[in-house]
């Protein structure tokens, strides 16, 4: 089964819940990219799936209040849900599959997410984490992944939803095939 997601870098991403975006409207990938860039200095993702947000430093550095509040809500939702449910989402002890970005030549490539990262992203989507938080999590996990590309991919993942991502994860992660010269087309595949 192939799923094709359609979205544009500058157009709003449809299918994003109000809980997970900015000012109650559609999140656009330019804003997500900017927010994820800012959050890189203040977020830490732990191997147990929890995250730590240094809100005090972010506030001191002049980070937008709305972004701080959204990220604090994400931190609380993610961490309390993991504590309550013992969620598999971030347990990184055994993670079949690979996580990497690979350029296939020219303008195409593959973003691979192992089983644990796939589960973590699906979990974050399920609880309504903000796009910038999800972009930051993927970028922290796959260091070589350009944040601009990850911002576009997360927009597509939010539109597709956690169920679609989980459907393609057969226990060893997923591949996301992309065309850089046609960023609106993304295909999923199982590893």
mmCIF file of C-alpha atoms in Angstrom:
data_model
loop_
_atom_site.group_PDB
_atom_site.id
_atom_site.type_symbol
_atom_site.label_atom_id
_atom_site.label_comp_id
_atom_site.label_asym_id
_atom_site.label_seq_id
_atom_site.Cartn_x
_atom_site.Cartn_y
_atom_site.Cartn_z
ATOM 1 C CA UNK A 1 0.000 0.000 0.000
ATOM 2 C CA UNK A 2 1.342 3.440 -0.929
ATOM 3 C CA UNK A 3 0.102 6.620 0.709
ATOM 4 C CA UNK A 4 0.697 9.908 -1.095
ATOM 5 C CA UNK A 5 0.554 13.039 1.000
ATOM 6 C CA UNK A 6 0.055 16.419 -0.629
ATOM 7 C CA UNK A 7 1.157 19.690 0.946
ATOM 8 C CA UNK A 8 3.314 22.697 0.206
ATOM 9 C CA UNK A 9 6.109 24.374 2.141
ATOM 10 C CA UNK A 10 4.328 27.727 2.260
ATOM 11 C CA UNK A 11 0.694 26.645 2.191
ATOM 12 C CA UNK A 12 -1.054 25.755 5.427
ATOM 13 C CA UNK A 13 -1.082 22.083 6.281
ATOM 14 C CA UNK A 14 -4.603 20.705 6.411
ATOM 15 C CA UNK A 15 -5.670 18.074 8.899
ATOM 16 C CA UNK A 16 -3.773 19.588 11.819
ATOM 17 C CA UNK A 17 -5.737 19.803 15.028
ATOM 18 C CA UNK A 18 -6.182 23.156 16.731
ATOM 19 C CA UNK A 19 -4.510 21.697 19.825
ATOM 20 C CA UNK A 20 -1.308 21.104 17.900
ATOM 21 C CA UNK A 21 -0.873 24.363 16.118
ATOM 22 C CA UNK A 22 -0.504 28.108 16.325
ATOM 23 C CA UNK A 23 -3.146 30.714 17.148
ATOM 24 C CA UNK A 24 -5.928 28.223 16.465
ATOM 25 C CA UNK A 25 -5.290 28.265 12.700
ATOM 26 C CA UNK A 26 -3.412 25.916 10.408
ATOM 27 C CA UNK A 27 0.298 25.571 11.155
ATOM 28 C CA UNK A 28 2.427 26.475 8.180
ATOM 29 C CA UNK A 29 5.785 24.893 7.682
ATOM 30 C CA UNK A 30 7.681 28.216 7.688
ATOM 31 C CA UNK A 31 6.478 28.875 11.239
ATOM 32 C CA UNK A 32 7.093 25.263 12.264
ATOM 33 C CA UNK A 33 10.628 25.468 10.846
ATOM 34 C CA UNK A 34 11.349 28.714 12.727
ATOM 35 C CA UNK A 35 9.904 27.374 15.989
ATOM 36 C CA UNK A 36 11.792 24.081 15.710
ATOM 37 C CA UNK A 37 15.039 25.992 15.095
ATOM 38 C CA UNK A 38 14.411 28.021 18.255
ATOM 39 C CA UNK A 39 13.452 24.981 20.352
ATOM 40 C CA UNK A 40 16.640 23.048 19.511
ATOM 41 C CA UNK A 41 18.512 24.938 22.241
ATOM 42 C CA UNK A 42 15.917 24.269 24.947
ATOM 43 C CA UNK A 43 14.651 20.700 24.402
ATOM 44 C CA UNK A 44 16.194 17.428 25.507
ATOM 45 C CA UNK A 45 14.694 14.091 24.487
ATOM 46 C CA UNK A 46 15.440 11.198 26.823
ATOM 47 C CA UNK A 47 15.719 7.502 25.984
ATOM 48 C CA UNK A 48 12.602 6.727 28.047
ATOM 49 C CA UNK A 49 10.484 8.906 25.726
ATOM 50 C CA UNK A 50 10.226 11.845 28.082
ATOM 51 C CA UNK A 51 11.347 15.310 27.141
ATOM 52 C CA UNK A 52 12.721 18.219 29.129
ATOM 53 C CA UNK A 53 12.056 21.824 28.148
ATOM 54 C CA UNK A 54 14.148 24.604 29.674
ATOM 55 C CA UNK A 55 11.358 27.203 29.750
ATOM 56 C CA UNK A 56 13.271 29.497 32.088
ATOM 57 C CA UNK A 57 16.198 29.868 29.671
ATOM 58 C CA UNK A 58 13.816 30.206 26.721
ATOM 59 C CA UNK A 59 11.952 33.016 28.469
ATOM 60 C CA UNK A 60 15.195 34.700 29.502
ATOM 61 C CA UNK A 61 16.364 34.562 25.858
ATOM 62 C CA UNK A 62 13.161 36.208 24.618
ATOM 63 C CA UNK A 63 11.438 33.212 23.029
ATOM 64 C CA UNK A 64 7.836 33.970 22.077
ATOM 65 C CA UNK A 65 5.482 33.377 25.048
ATOM 66 C CA UNK A 66 3.007 31.383 22.919
ATOM 67 C CA UNK A 67 5.758 28.953 21.858
ATOM 68 C CA UNK A 68 6.931 28.546 25.456
ATOM 69 C CA UNK A 69 3.385 27.795 26.653
ATOM 70 C CA UNK A 70 2.726 25.284 23.839
ATOM 71 C CA UNK A 71 6.021 23.513 24.491
ATOM 72 C CA UNK A 72 5.374 23.383 28.242
ATOM 73 C CA UNK A 73 1.965 21.806 27.485
ATOM 74 C CA UNK A 74 3.656 19.281 25.193
ATOM 75 C CA UNK A 75 6.235 18.467 27.869
ATOM 76 C CA UNK A 76 3.490 17.947 30.445
ATOM 77 C CA UNK A 77 1.308 15.828 28.105
ATOM 78 C CA UNK A 78 4.176 13.664 26.895
ATOM 79 C CA UNK A 79 5.763 13.090 30.286
ATOM 80 C CA UNK A 80 2.555 12.524 32.264
ATOM 81 C CA UNK A 81 1.158 10.160 29.654
ATOM 82 C CA UNK A 82 4.355 8.106 29.690
ATOM 83 C CA UNK A 83 4.282 8.012 33.508
ATOM 84 C CA UNK A 84 0.614 6.972 33.561
ATOM 85 C CA UNK A 85 0.668 4.478 30.714
ATOM 86 C CA UNK A 86 4.235 3.266 30.619
ATOM 87 C CA UNK A 87 4.068 4.046 26.910
ATOM 88 C CA UNK A 88 6.421 2.271 24.538
ATOM 89 C CA UNK A 89 6.714 5.518 22.608
ATOM 90 C CA UNK A 90 10.186 6.449 23.673
ATOM 91 C CA UNK A 91 11.762 3.320 25.041
ATOM 92 C CA UNK A 92 14.912 3.063 22.968
ATOM 93 C CA UNK A 93 16.417 -0.150 24.372
ATOM 94 C CA UNK A 94 15.681 -2.276 21.312
ATOM 95 C CA UNK A 95 14.849 -0.424 18.124
ATOM 96 C CA UNK A 96 14.673 -2.606 15.007
ATOM 97 C CA UNK A 97 15.278 -0.752 11.771
ATOM 98 C CA UNK A 98 17.410 2.271 11.009
ATOM 99 C CA UNK A 99 17.000 6.009 11.434
ATOM 100 C CA UNK A 100 18.770 8.124 8.856
ATOM 101 C CA UNK A 101 18.391 10.381 5.888
ATOM 102 C CA UNK A 102 19.792 9.209 2.614
ATOM 103 C CA UNK A 103 19.936 11.085 -0.663
ATOM 104 C CA UNK A 104 19.311 8.786 -3.612
ATOM 105 C CA UNK A 105 20.912 11.124 -6.110
ATOM 106 C CA UNK A 106 19.582 14.234 -7.720
ATOM 107 C CA UNK A 107 16.543 15.504 -5.890
ATOM 108 C CA UNK A 108 15.159 12.395 -4.228
ATOM 109 C CA UNK A 109 15.815 10.684 -0.955
ATOM 110 C CA UNK A 110 14.644 8.546 1.905
ATOM 111 C CA UNK A 111 14.016 9.475 5.514
ATOM 112 C CA UNK A 112 14.146 6.260 7.536
ATOM 113 C CA UNK A 113 12.724 6.084 11.059
ATOM 114 C CA UNK A 114 13.374 2.968 13.156
ATOM 115 C CA UNK A 115 10.631 1.274 15.155
ATOM 116 C CA UNK A 116 11.191 3.412 18.265
ATOM 117 C CA UNK A 117 11.244 6.755 16.456
ATOM 118 C CA UNK A 118 8.188 5.751 14.419
ATOM 119 C CA UNK A 119 6.335 4.808 17.606
ATOM 120 C CA UNK A 120 7.470 8.017 19.303
ATOM 121 C CA UNK A 121 6.275 10.216 16.428
ATOM 122 C CA UNK A 122 2.955 8.334 16.230
ATOM 123 C CA UNK A 123 2.563 8.769 19.985
ATOM 124 C CA UNK A 124 3.302 12.503 19.803
ATOM 125 C CA UNK A 125 0.758 12.839 16.977
ATOM 126 C CA UNK A 126 -1.835 10.947 19.029
ATOM 127 C CA UNK A 127 -1.537 13.179 22.090
ATOM 128 C CA UNK A 128 -1.605 16.346 19.953
ATOM 129 C CA UNK A 129 1.972 17.572 20.368
ATOM 130 C CA UNK A 130 2.807 20.697 18.389
ATOM 131 C CA UNK A 131 4.481 20.352 15.002
ATOM 132 C CA UNK A 132 7.627 22.137 16.227
ATOM 133 C CA UNK A 133 7.987 19.628 19.078
ATOM 134 C CA UNK A 134 7.705 16.699 16.661
ATOM 135 C CA UNK A 135 10.191 18.305 14.242
ATOM 136 C CA UNK A 136 12.613 18.820 17.138
ATOM 137 C CA UNK A 137 12.241 15.196 18.268
ATOM 138 C CA UNK A 138 13.000 13.822 14.785
ATOM 139 C CA UNK A 139 15.904 16.230 14.305
ATOM 140 C CA UNK A 140 17.359 15.296 17.704
ATOM 141 C CA UNK A 141 17.116 11.597 16.833
ATOM 142 C CA UNK A 142 18.451 11.885 13.258
ATOM 143 C CA UNK A 143 21.185 14.510 13.530
ATOM 144 C CA UNK A 144 21.845 14.730 9.777
ATOM 145 C CA UNK A 145 18.214 15.455 8.840
ATOM 146 C CA UNK A 146 17.820 19.080 7.677
ATOM 147 C CA UNK A 147 15.212 20.841 9.786
ATOM 148 C CA UNK A 148 13.601 22.365 6.676
ATOM 149 C CA UNK A 149 12.957 18.938 5.213
ATOM 150 C CA UNK A 150 11.780 17.512 8.547
ATOM 151 C CA UNK A 151 9.339 20.452 8.869
ATOM 152 C CA UNK A 152 7.762 19.518 5.540
ATOM 153 C CA UNK A 153 7.639 15.842 6.433
ATOM 154 C CA UNK A 154 6.006 16.505 9.813
ATOM 155 C CA UNK A 155 3.324 18.555 8.060
ATOM 156 C CA UNK A 156 2.566 15.493 5.953
ATOM 157 C CA UNK A 157 2.688 13.177 8.956
ATOM 158 C CA UNK A 158 0.212 15.395 10.807
ATOM 159 C CA UNK A 159 -2.102 15.338 7.800
ATOM 160 C CA UNK A 160 -1.806 11.539 7.487
ATOM 161 C CA UNK A 161 -2.143 10.925 11.219
ATOM 162 C CA UNK A 162 -0.718 8.451 13.699
ATOM 163 C CA UNK A 163 -2.835 5.555 12.407
ATOM 164 C CA UNK A 164 -1.314 5.780 8.915
ATOM 165 C CA UNK A 165 2.203 5.939 10.346
ATOM 166 C CA UNK A 166 1.540 2.985 12.664
ATOM 167 C CA UNK A 167 -0.033 0.982 9.826
ATOM 168 C CA UNK A 168 3.225 1.123 7.872
ATOM 169 C CA UNK A 169 5.384 0.281 10.885
ATOM 170 C CA UNK A 170 5.605 -3.499 10.903
ATOM 171 C CA UNK A 171 7.932 -3.574 13.910
ATOM 172 C CA UNK A 172 11.076 -2.285 12.256
ATOM 173 C CA UNK A 173 10.195 1.290 11.336
ATOM 174 C CA UNK A 174 9.216 3.121 8.171
ATOM 175 C CA UNK A 175 10.766 4.725 5.136
ATOM 176 C CA UNK A 176 9.493 8.012 3.810
ATOM 177 C CA UNK A 177 10.400 8.472 0.150
ATOM 178 C CA UNK A 178 10.516 12.090 -1.001
ATOM 179 C CA UNK A 179 11.247 14.164 -4.081
ATOM 180 C CA UNK A 180 12.940 17.424 -3.132
ATOM 181 C CA UNK A 181 11.885 19.082 -6.404
ATOM 182 C CA UNK A 182 8.281 18.045 -5.730
ATOM 183 C CA UNK A 183 7.916 18.368 -1.949
ATOM 184 C CA UNK A 184 4.173 17.753 -2.024
ATOM 185 C CA UNK A 185 4.662 14.040 -2.822
ATOM 186 C CA UNK A 186 5.659 11.637 -0.037
ATOM 187 C CA UNK A 187 5.310 7.851 -0.063
ATOM 188 C CA UNK A 188 5.499 5.594 3.005
ATOM 189 C CA UNK A 189 7.024 2.142 3.075
ATOM 190 C CA UNK A 190 7.801 -0.409 5.761
ATOM 191 C CA UNK A 191 11.425 -1.223 6.608
#
